[in-house]
Coordinates of C-alpha atoms in Angstrom, one line a residue:
X276 CA 99.1 159.9 70.8
X277 CA 97.1 156.7 70.9
X278 CA 96.4 154.6 74.0
X279 CA 94.5 151.5 74.7
X280 CA 91.1 151.5 76.3
X281 CA 90.5 150.2 79.9
X282 CA 90.2 146.6 78.9
X283 CA 92.0 146.7 75.4
X284 CA 88.9 145.0 74.0
X285 CA 86.3 146.0 71.4
X286 CA 83.9 146.4 74.3
X287 CA 85.7 149.6 75.3
X288 CA 83.4 151.0 72.6
X289 CA 80.2 152.0 74.4
X290 CA 77.2 150.0 73.2
X291 CA 79.1 146.8 72.3
X292 CA 79.0 143.5 74.1
X293 CA 80.7 140.2 73.0
X294 CA 79.9 136.6 73.8
X295 CA 81.8 133.4 73.0
X296 CA 80.7 129.8 72.9
X297 CA 82.6 126.8 71.6
X298 CA 82.9 123.1 71.5
X299 CA 86.5 121.9 72.0
X300 CA 85.7 118.4 70.7
X301 CA 84.5 120.1 67.5
X302 CA 87.4 122.5 67.6
X303 CA 85.1 125.3 66.5
X304 CA 82.9 128.0 67.9
X305 CA 80.9 131.2 67.6
X306 CA 81.5 134.8 68.6
X307 CA 78.5 137.2 68.9
X308 CA 78.8 141.0 68.9
X309 CA 75.7 142.6 70.3
X310 CA 74.8 146.2 69.7
X311 CA 72.6 148.0 72.2
X312 CA 71.2 150.2 70.9
X313 CA 71.4 149.0 67.3
X314 CA 74.5 150.3 65.5
X315 CA 75.0 151.8 62.1
X316 CA 76.8 149.1 60.1
X317 CA 78.7 148.4 56.9
X318 CA 80.9 145.7 55.4
X319 CA 83.9 145.4 53.1
X320 CA 85.0 142.0 51.6
X321 CA 88.5 141.8 50.1
X322 CA 89.1 138.1 50.2
X323 CA 88.2 135.9 47.3
X324 CA 86.3 133.2 49.1
X325 CA 83.8 134.8 51.5
X326 CA 80.9 133.1 53.3
X327 CA 78.3 135.6 54.5
X328 CA 74.7 136.2 55.6
X329 CA 72.7 139.5 55.4
X330 CA 75.5 141.6 54.0
X331 CA 73.6 143.1 51.1
X332 CA 71.4 145.1 53.5
X333 CA 74.6 146.8 54.7
X334 CA 75.1 148.7 51.4
X335 CA 74.7 152.4 52.0
X336 CA 71.8 152.7 49.5
X337 CA 69.7 150.1 51.2
X338 CA 66.9 150.7 53.8
X339 CA 68.0 149.2 57.0
X340 CA 70.4 151.6 58.7
X341 CA 71.5 149.6 61.8
X342 CA 72.0 146.1 63.1
X343 CA 71.3 144.3 66.4
X344 CA 74.3 142.0 66.2
X345 CA 77.2 140.7 64.1
X346 CA 78.2 137.0 64.1
X347 CA 81.6 135.5 63.5
X348 CA 81.6 131.7 63.2
X349 CA 83.7 128.7 62.4
X350 CA 82.2 125.8 60.4
X351 CA 82.4 127.1 56.9
X352 CA 78.9 127.4 55.3
X353 CA 77.5 125.3 58.1
X354 CA 78.4 128.0 60.5
X355 CA 76.0 130.5 59.0
X356 CA 73.4 128.7 61.1
X357 CA 74.9 130.4 64.1
X358 CA 73.2 133.7 63.1
X359 CA 69.8 132.0 63.6
X360 CA 70.7 131.1 67.2
X361 CA 71.8 134.7 67.9
X362 CA 68.6 135.9 66.3
X363 CA 66.6 133.6 68.5
X364 CA 68.3 135.0 71.6
X365 CA 67.7 138.6 70.5
X366 CA 64.1 137.9 69.9
X367 CA 63.7 136.6 73.4
X368 CA 65.2 139.9 74.6
X369 CA 62.6 141.8 72.6
X370 CA 65.2 143.2 70.2
X371 CA 64.8 143.8 66.5
X372 CA 63.7 145.9 63.6
X373 CA 60.0 146.8 64.1
X374 CA 57.6 145.7 61.3
X375 CA 54.0 146.1 62.5
X376 CA 53.6 143.9 65.6
X377 CA 56.8 142.0 64.9
X378 CA 60.4 142.5 65.8
X379 CA 63.0 141.1 63.4
X380 CA 66.6 141.0 64.8
X381 CA 69.0 142.1 62.1
X382 CA 72.1 139.8 62.4
X383 CA 74.7 139.8 59.5
X384 CA 77.2 137.0 59.8
X385 CA 80.5 135.7 58.3
X386 CA 82.2 132.4 58.6
X387 CA 85.7 131.0 58.4
X388 CA 86.8 127.5 57.3
X389 CA 87.9 125.3 60.2
X390 CA 86.6 121.9 59.1
X391 CA 90.1 120.5 58.5
X392 CA 91.7 121.3 61.9
X393 CA 91.7 118.0 63.8
X394 CA 88.3 118.4 65.4
X395 CA 85.4 115.9 65.3
X396 CA 82.9 117.1 62.6
X397 CA 80.6 114.1 62.5
X398 CA 77.6 116.0 64.0
X399 CA 74.7 114.1 62.3
X400 CA 71.9 115.6 60.3
X401 CA 72.1 119.2 61.5
X402 CA 75.2 121.1 62.5
X403 CA 75.4 122.4 66.1
X404 CA 76.1 126.0 65.1
X405 CA 72.6 127.4 65.8
X406 CA 72.8 126.2 69.4
X407 CA 76.4 127.5 69.8
X408 CA 75.3 130.8 68.4
X409 CA 72.5 131.0 70.9
X410 CA 74.9 130.3 73.7
X411 CA 77.3 133.0 72.5
X412 CA 74.6 135.6 72.4
X413 CA 73.5 134.7 75.9
X414 CA 77.1 135.0 77.1
X415 CA 77.5 138.5 75.8
X416 CA 79.3 140.8 78.3
X417 CA 81.8 143.7 78.5
X418 CA 84.7 141.4 79.2
X419 CA 85.5 138.2 77.3
X420 CA 88.3 135.8 76.6
X421 CA 90.6 135.8 73.6
X422 CA 92.7 133.1 71.9
X423 CA 91.3 129.7 71.4
X424 CA 87.7 130.6 72.1
X425 CA 84.6 131.5 70.1
X426 CA 85.1 131.8 66.4
X427 CA 88.8 131.5 67.0
X428 CA 88.6 128.1 68.7
X429 CA 89.9 126.0 65.8
X430 CA 91.5 128.7 63.7
X431 CA 94.9 128.1 62.1
X432 CA 97.5 130.2 60.2
X433 CA 100.2 129.1 57.9
X434 CA 102.7 128.5 60.7
X435 CA 100.8 128.7 64.0
X436 CA 97.4 128.3 65.7
X437 CA 95.2 131.2 65.0
X438 CA 92.6 132.6 67.5
X439 CA 90.2 135.3 68.5
X440 CA 91.9 138.7 69.1
X441 CA 90.8 142.1 70.2
X442 CA 92.2 145.5 70.9
X443 CA 91.1 149.1 71.4
X444 CA 92.4 152.6 70.9
X445 CA 91.4 155.9 72.4
X446 CA 92.3 158.8 70.1
X447 CA 93.5 162.2 71.3
X448 CA 90.0 163.6 70.6
X449 CA 88.4 161.1 72.9
X450 CA 86.9 158.9 70.2
X451 CA 87.3 155.1 70.8
X452 CA 87.9 152.5 68.1
X453 CA 88.0 148.7 68.8
X454 CA 88.7 145.6 66.8
X455 CA 87.6 142.0 67.1
X456 CA 89.0 139.3 64.7
X457 CA 89.0 135.6 64.2
X458 CA 92.4 134.9 62.6
X459 CA 92.3 131.8 60.3
X460 CA 94.6 133.1 57.5
X461 CA 96.2 131.3 54.6
X462 CA 99.3 133.3 55.4
X463 CA 101.3 133.9 58.6
X464 CA 101.2 136.5 61.4
X465 CA 104.8 136.1 62.3
X466 CA 108.0 137.0 60.4
X467 CA 109.8 134.2 58.7
X468 CA 110.7 131.4 61.2
X469 CA 110.8 133.9 64.2
X470 CA 108.3 134.6 67.0
X471 CA 108.1 138.2 66.0
X472 CA 104.8 139.6 64.7
X473 CA 104.4 141.5 61.5
X474 CA 102.2 143.9 63.6
X475 CA 105.1 144.8 65.9
X476 CA 105.3 148.5 64.9
X477 CA 101.8 149.1 66.3
X478 CA 102.1 147.2 69.6
X479 CA 101.0 149.0 72.7
X480 CA 102.0 148.0 76.3
X481 CA 103.7 144.7 75.2
X482 CA 100.2 143.3 74.4
X483 CA 101.6 140.5 72.3
X484 CA 104.9 139.8 73.8
X485 CA 106.8 143.1 73.3
X486 CA 109.4 141.5 71.0
X487 CA 109.5 144.3 68.5
X488 CA 111.0 143.6 65.1
X489 CA 113.6 140.8 64.6
X490 CA 117.3 141.7 64.3
X491 CA 119.0 140.6 62.1
X492 CA 116.1 140.7 59.6
X493 CA 115.4 137.1 58.4
X494 CA 116.5 136.6 54.8
X495 CA 113.4 134.5 54.2
X496 CA 110.9 137.1 55.7
X497 CA 109.4 138.0 52.3
X498 CA 108.8 134.3 51.3
X499 CA 105.0 133.7 51.6
X500 CA 104.2 130.8 53.9
X501 CA 100.9 129.1 53.2
X502 CA 98.8 127.0 55.5
X503 CA 97.8 124.2 53.1
X504 CA 98.3 123.2 49.5
X505 CA 95.6 121.8 47.2
X506 CA 93.1 120.2 47.7
X507 CA 92.8 121.9 51.2
X508 CA 94.1 125.3 50.2
X509 CA 90.8 127.0 50.6
X510 CA 90.7 126.2 54.3
X511 CA 91.1 129.8 55.4
X512 CA 89.6 133.3 56.1
X513 CA 90.1 136.0 58.6
X514 CA 86.8 137.7 59.7
X515 CA 86.6 140.8 61.8
X516 CA 84.6 143.7 63.3
X517 CA 85.9 147.3 63.6
X518 CA 83.7 149.4 65.9
X519 CA 83.7 153.1 67.0
X520 CA 81.7 155.3 69.2
X521 CA 82.0 158.1 66.6
X522 CA 78.9 159.2 64.8
X523 CA 79.2 157.8 61.3
X524 CA 76.8 157.3 58.3
X525 CA 76.6 154.0 56.6
X526 CA 78.9 155.3 53.8
X527 CA 81.4 156.5 56.4
X528 CA 81.2 153.1 58.2
X529 CA 82.0 151.5 54.8
X530 CA 85.2 153.7 54.6
X531 CA 86.1 152.6 58.1
X532 CA 85.8 149.0 57.1
X533 CA 88.0 149.6 54.1
X534 CA 90.6 151.3 56.3
X535 CA 90.6 148.4 58.8
X536 CA 91.6 146.0 56.0
X537 CA 94.9 147.8 56.0
X538 CA 95.5 146.2 59.4
X539 CA 95.2 142.8 57.7
X540 CA 98.0 143.7 55.3
X541 CA 100.1 145.0 58.2
X542 CA 99.6 141.9 60.3
X543 CA 99.4 139.0 57.9
X544 CA 101.6 137.9 55.0
X545 CA 100.1 137.3 52.5
X546 CA 96.5 138.6 53.1
X547 CA 93.4 139.0 50.9
X548 CA 94.3 136.0 48.7
X549 CA 91.8 134.3 46.4
X550 CA 91.6 131.5 49.0
X551 CA 90.8 133.8 52.0
X552 CA 87.3 135.2 52.5
X553 CA 88.8 138.2 54.4
X554 CA 86.0 140.5 55.6
X555 CA 85.5 143.4 58.0
X556 CA 82.2 144.6 59.4
X557 CA 82.2 148.2 60.7
X558 CA 79.9 149.4 63.5
X559 CA 79.2 152.9 64.7
X560 CA 77.4 153.1 68.0
X561 CA 77.4 156.9 68.0
X562 CA 77.8 156.8 71.8
X563 CA 80.4 159.6 71.9
X564 CA 78.1 162.0 70.1
X565 CA 81.2 163.2 68.1
X566 CA 81.0 163.6 64.4
X567 CA 84.5 163.4 62.9
X568 CA 85.6 166.2 60.5
X569 CA 87.6 165.1 57.5
X570 CA 91.0 165.4 59.3
X571 CA 89.6 163.5 62.3
X572 CA 88.3 160.8 60.0
X573 CA 91.8 160.3 58.6
X574 CA 93.1 159.8 62.2
X575 CA 90.2 157.4 62.9
X576 CA 91.0 155.4 59.8
X577 CA 94.6 155.1 60.7
X578 CA 93.7 154.0 64.2
X579 CA 91.3 151.4 62.8
X580 CA 94.1 149.9 60.7
X581 CA 96.6 149.9 63.6
X582 CA 94.0 148.5 66.1
X583 CA 93.1 145.7 63.7
X584 CA 96.7 144.8 63.2
X585 CA 97.2 144.6 67.0
X586 CA 94.0 142.5 67.4
X587 CA 95.3 140.0 64.8
X588 CA 98.6 139.6 66.6
X589 CA 96.8 139.2 69.9
X590 CA 94.6 136.4 68.5
X591 CA 97.6 134.4 67.5
X592 CA 99.6 135.3 70.6
X593 CA 96.7 134.2 73.0
X594 CA 96.0 130.9 71.3
X595 CA 96.3 127.9 73.7
X596 CA 97.7 124.4 72.8
X597 CA 95.2 121.5 72.8
X598 CA 95.2 117.8 72.0
X599 CA 95.0 117.1 68.3
X600 CA 96.3 120.5 67.1
X601 CA 97.6 120.6 63.6
X602 CA 99.8 123.7 64.3
X603 CA 101.7 124.8 67.4
X604 CA 100.5 127.6 69.6
X605 CA 102.7 130.7 69.7
X606 CA 103.4 130.2 73.4
X607 CA 105.0 126.8 72.7
X608 CA 107.6 128.2 70.3
X609 CA 111.2 128.3 71.5
X610 CA 112.8 131.7 72.1
X611 CA 114.7 133.0 69.1

C-alpha cells in the first residue's frame, strides 16, 4: 500500500527544501530545489527540445557525484540565468563543491518555454531570471505553494493553464519518494473535453478533485490536443524532479529518472513530443539509510511514476486564474 507523506510535497523527502519566486507581470518564475546535504543526482531527457545547464556532469561516469541544488525555470533559454542566482545564494551560505580554498555550488538547471503566454517580456538588456533565482533559493523551505507559482507561474497546456505540482509517497518499507514538476506541456492533462485527469487511477485522498475517470468515456479522448500550431508550436516543455531518501548510486538515480518519465505518459497526452523538452532530474538524499534490493527498486520505480503523474495533475488542478491568461484555469471549468 502507498500513502502520501505528511505534506504531500517533495519536501517530505528528508534533505530537500523548495523555494519559489515569480513575477506575475512577467507571467514567469523560478523554482529552486535545495539539497542539504548534497544529493546524488542524475537526469533523463526524453523530449525533443530541451534547454539545460550542467546536465553532462550528472552522467554516471563523470566525477561529481552530488549536487547542491536543482533549478526549474520559465523564460526559455533566458531562464538558464536563474541557476546563477541560485548559485550566488548557495555561495553566500558557504555551500558547494570544495576545490582548494574555493567552494563551487553545483546547480544543474532546466527551462520551459513561457514567452508566449500573455506576460510582459520587454525586460531590457538583461533578463530578470538571475535575480528571481536568487529570491527562490532564499525562500527555500519545507512547505511551499503549488499552482501558478515559481516555474509554473506562466505555464500552459493544450487546454488549460499549467502550473507547479508536487506529491509524495511513502512505501510499505518506509522509503519516501517525492515529485516536483512544472507542467507546460504541448498536450493535455485532462481527458477530452472533460475535467477528469488522465492521472486519475493514481490519485490519493482526492488530491486533484477526486473525479475519477469519466463515464461514459469520451469518444474523442484519444484525439491529441495540442497547445499551439506553427510557428509557436515549440512553446512547451514539462520539467521535473523526482527525489527519494533511499540510498542510490548515480546509475540507480538515472534508472529512477527514467521510471518517473512513465508518470508523464500516464498524466499527459501526448507527452515526450519533438516539441517538448520533457526532462526529469533524480535526487537521492540517502537520508533513510535504506539501500533497495532489486525487488524494492521495482516498487520504488513504480511509485516514482505514480507520484509524478499525481504531481502533474496537481499542478494543473492548483493553477489560479489571472488577468491576461491565454488558457482557462481548471477551477474555472464548468462541472461536466
